[in-house]
C-alpha cells in the first residue's frame, strides 16, 4: 500500500477535545502526579489513542506535522511539549488564518508535494480549503484514533490509484 510522505494533524478537536483558546486556561504545567493541568488546575487530556496513532506513523516511517489556526500559539506549543508530542512533529504551523497558508509553508519547508500529504481535521471548512490543493483530507468526527488512521491510509492509497 502506498504511504503518504507527510501526515498533518489539526490540534483542537483532532488531537485534544477542546479549543485551546477558549475552554482551557493557559499557561499549562505538569503536576507532581504527571498529569497536565491548566492555570486553574483543570486536568488536560489528549484523545486517548493519539500517542499510539503518532507512534504508528513513526513506525511506518511517515513524518508528521501540525497545522492549527488557533490564536493561542504559546499554549498550543506548550501542550505539545508537555504531552511529549514534540518529538513526533517535524514541523508545526500554528497561527490564525486560512489553512492554505499553513500547507503552502509545509510544502516549502518539507519539499513534499500536496498530492503526497494526508491531512486530519475536525472542521469541514478546513477540509474544503485544503482539499482544493490536492491534499487527501480526512474529516475527523470524534477525535483522532486508530480507526481514523486506518481510514486515512486507505483513502490516501485509493487516491494514488486514481479514479
Ligand atoms: Mg480543530
CSV table of C-alpha atoms in Angstrom, one decimal, residues 18-29 31 36-44:
chain,number,residue,atom,x,y,z
A,18,UNK,CA,-11.2,21.4,23.5
A,19,UNK,CA,-10.3,24.7,21.9
A,20,UNK,CA,-7.0,25.8,23.5
A,21,UNK,CA,-8.0,29.4,23.1
A,22,UNK,CA,-11.5,29.1,24.8
A,23,UNK,CA,-12.1,26.0,27.0
A,24,UNK,CA,-8.9,25.9,29.0
A,25,UNK,CA,-6.7,28.4,30.8
A,26,UNK,CA,-3.0,28.6,29.8
A,27,UNK,CA,-0.3,28.5,30.9
A,28,UNK,CA,-0.1,24.8,31.4
A,29,UNK,CA,2.1,22.7,33.7
A,31,UNK,CA,1.7,18.4,38.2
A,36,UNK,CA,-1.0,18.1,32.5
A,37,UNK,CA,-3.1,20.9,34.1
A,38,UNK,CA,-4.0,24.4,33.2
A,39,UNK,CA,-3.7,27.6,35.3
A,40,UNK,CA,-6.8,26.7,37.3
A,41,UNK,CA,-5.7,23.1,38.0
A,42,UNK,CA,-8.1,21.6,35.5
A,43,UNK,CA,-6.7,18.3,34.1
A,44,UNK,CA,-6.0,18.4,30.3
